[in-house]
Amino acid sequence: MSSKSKFRFRSFIKRSADEAFAWHLRPRMMERSTPPWEDVKMIQTDARPNIPGSKFVINARVFALYRQKFVLEYANYVPNESFNVIQKEGFCSDCEYTTSITPQSEHSCEVIDQFEFTHKLPKVLSLFMNGFIKKRLARLLQYKHEMIYNDLGL
């Protein structure tokens, strides 16, 4: 049985949308946006959102003793607006991640990160797994948004 879930995390940043979007194009952005408490090994990280089809590869601890290789590919790049990351290999049977940045004024914007994922687990396990994934994503994205805020000099 398949189970589909969505998760959205948003922040308001007191910088222009262009500045916030440019942050995502910086070298080593993957390393910068990964919290220090996450057990993640960066295998290939030279991909960039502005190069659709470019891939990055990580190996991450999913559970206490279980590690998983993730192959992720950038897609649907819209300059200064949005990009997608599509999981090609990993824990979920289907996973898409979208970052959108919307201007709120000349000097502020909203950063929205959204995940849509599907996994094949029985319904009883699915409820637990969705809660676990959403809680972990919230912590990861909170950290990422704090890095954007800090790196842009606020």
Coordinates of C-alpha atoms in Angstrom, one line a residue:
M1 CA 0.0 0.0 0.0
S2 CA 1.3 3.5 -0.9
S3 CA 1.1 6.5 1.3
K4 CA 1.6 10.0 0.1
S5 CA 2.4 12.9 2.3
K6 CA 3.2 16.6 2.0
F7 CA 5.2 18.9 4.2
R8 CA 5.8 22.7 3.9
F9 CA 8.1 25.0 5.8
R10 CA 8.1 28.7 5.3
S11 CA 10.1 31.7 6.7
F12 CA 10.1 35.4 6.1
I13 CA 13.6 36.8 5.4
K14 CA 14.4 40.5 5.6
R15 CA 16.4 40.5 2.4
S16 CA 15.4 40.7 -1.2
A17 CA 14.2 37.6 -3.0
D18 CA 17.2 37.9 -5.4
E19 CA 19.6 37.7 -2.4
A20 CA 17.8 34.8 -0.8
F21 CA 17.7 32.9 -4.1
A22 CA 21.4 33.6 -4.8
W23 CA 22.2 32.0 -1.5
H24 CA 21.0 28.7 -2.9
L25 CA 23.4 28.9 -5.9
R26 CA 26.6 29.4 -3.7
P27 CA 29.3 26.7 -3.8
R28 CA 29.0 24.2 -0.9
M29 CA 25.3 25.1 -0.2
M30 CA 24.5 21.5 0.5
E31 CA 27.2 21.3 3.2
R32 CA 26.2 24.6 4.6
S33 CA 22.5 23.8 4.9
T34 CA 23.1 20.4 6.6
P35 CA 22.9 20.6 10.4
P36 CA 25.9 19.4 12.3
W37 CA 23.9 16.8 14.2
E38 CA 22.9 15.0 11.0
D39 CA 25.1 12.0 10.1
V40 CA 25.4 12.8 6.4
K41 CA 28.4 12.0 4.1
M42 CA 28.6 14.2 1.1
I43 CA 29.6 12.0 -1.9
Q44 CA 29.0 14.3 -4.8
T45 CA 28.0 17.9 -4.2
D46 CA 29.0 19.9 -7.3
A47 CA 25.4 20.0 -8.6
R48 CA 23.6 23.4 -8.7
P49 CA 19.9 24.3 -8.9
N50 CA 20.7 26.5 -12.0
I51 CA 21.9 23.4 -13.8
P52 CA 18.8 21.2 -14.4
G53 CA 19.8 17.5 -14.6
S54 CA 22.8 17.9 -12.3
K55 CA 22.9 15.4 -9.5
F56 CA 24.2 15.3 -6.0
V57 CA 24.7 12.2 -3.9
I58 CA 24.7 11.8 -0.2
N59 CA 24.8 8.9 2.3
A60 CA 22.7 9.6 5.3
R61 CA 21.7 7.8 8.5
V62 CA 18.0 7.3 8.2
F63 CA 17.5 5.4 11.5
A64 CA 19.9 4.4 14.3
L65 CA 21.6 1.6 12.4
Y66 CA 20.3 2.1 8.9
R67 CA 22.2 4.2 6.3
Q68 CA 20.8 5.0 2.8
K69 CA 22.4 6.4 -0.3
F70 CA 20.3 9.2 -1.9
V71 CA 20.8 10.4 -5.5
L72 CA 19.0 13.7 -6.1
E73 CA 18.6 15.6 -9.3
Y74 CA 17.8 19.3 -9.8
A75 CA 14.9 20.2 -12.2
N76 CA 12.5 22.9 -13.2
Y77 CA 14.8 25.9 -12.5
V78 CA 13.1 29.3 -12.7
P79 CA 15.7 32.1 -12.1
N80 CA 15.1 34.0 -8.8
E81 CA 11.8 32.1 -8.2
S82 CA 12.0 28.3 -7.7
F83 CA 13.7 25.0 -8.4
N84 CA 12.9 21.3 -7.7
V85 CA 14.9 18.4 -6.5
I86 CA 13.8 14.9 -7.5
Q87 CA 14.9 11.8 -5.7
K88 CA 16.3 9.3 -8.1
E89 CA 17.4 6.8 -5.5
G90 CA 16.7 6.7 -1.8
F91 CA 14.4 5.8 1.1
C92 CA 11.1 6.9 -0.5
S93 CA 9.6 5.4 -3.6
D94 CA 8.8 8.9 -4.8
C95 CA 10.1 12.2 -3.4
E96 CA 10.1 15.8 -4.8
Y97 CA 11.3 18.8 -3.0
T98 CA 10.6 22.4 -4.1
T99 CA 12.1 25.6 -3.0
S100 CA 10.2 28.8 -3.9
I101 CA 11.1 32.4 -3.0
T102 CA 8.5 35.1 -3.3
P103 CA 9.2 38.8 -2.9
Q104 CA 7.2 40.4 -0.1
S105 CA 8.7 43.9 -0.6
E106 CA 11.9 45.3 -2.1
H107 CA 13.8 44.2 1.0
S108 CA 12.0 41.1 2.2
C109 CA 10.8 37.7 0.9
E110 CA 9.2 34.5 1.8
V111 CA 11.2 31.2 1.5
I112 CA 9.0 28.1 1.1
D113 CA 10.4 24.6 1.1
Q114 CA 7.9 21.9 0.3
F115 CA 8.3 18.1 0.2
E116 CA 5.9 15.6 -1.4
F117 CA 6.9 12.0 -0.8
T118 CA 5.5 8.5 -1.1
H119 CA 6.7 5.3 0.6
K120 CA 5.4 1.8 0.5
L121 CA 4.6 0.8 4.1
P122 CA 1.5 -0.7 5.7
K123 CA -0.9 2.0 7.0
V124 CA 0.0 1.4 10.6
L125 CA 3.7 2.0 10.0
S126 CA 2.9 4.8 7.5
L127 CA 1.4 7.0 10.2
F128 CA 4.5 6.6 12.4
M129 CA 6.8 7.1 9.5
N130 CA 5.1 10.3 8.2
G131 CA 5.3 11.8 11.6
F132 CA 8.9 10.9 12.0
I133 CA 9.8 12.3 8.5
K134 CA 7.9 15.5 9.1
K135 CA 9.5 16.2 12.4
R136 CA 13.0 15.6 11.0
L137 CA 12.3 17.8 8.0
A138 CA 11.1 20.6 10.3
R139 CA 14.4 20.5 12.2
L140 CA 16.4 20.4 8.9
L141 CA 14.6 23.2 7.3
Q142 CA 14.6 25.4 10.4
Y143 CA 18.4 25.0 10.4
K144 CA 18.6 25.8 6.6
H145 CA 16.5 28.9 7.0
E146 CA 18.6 30.1 10.0
M147 CA 21.7 29.6 7.8
I148 CA 20.2 31.8 5.0
Y149 CA 19.3 34.4 7.6
N150 CA 22.8 34.3 9.2
D151 CA 24.8 34.1 5.9
L152 CA 23.0 37.1 4.4
G153 CA 24.3 39.2 7.3
L154 CA 21.1 39.7 9.4

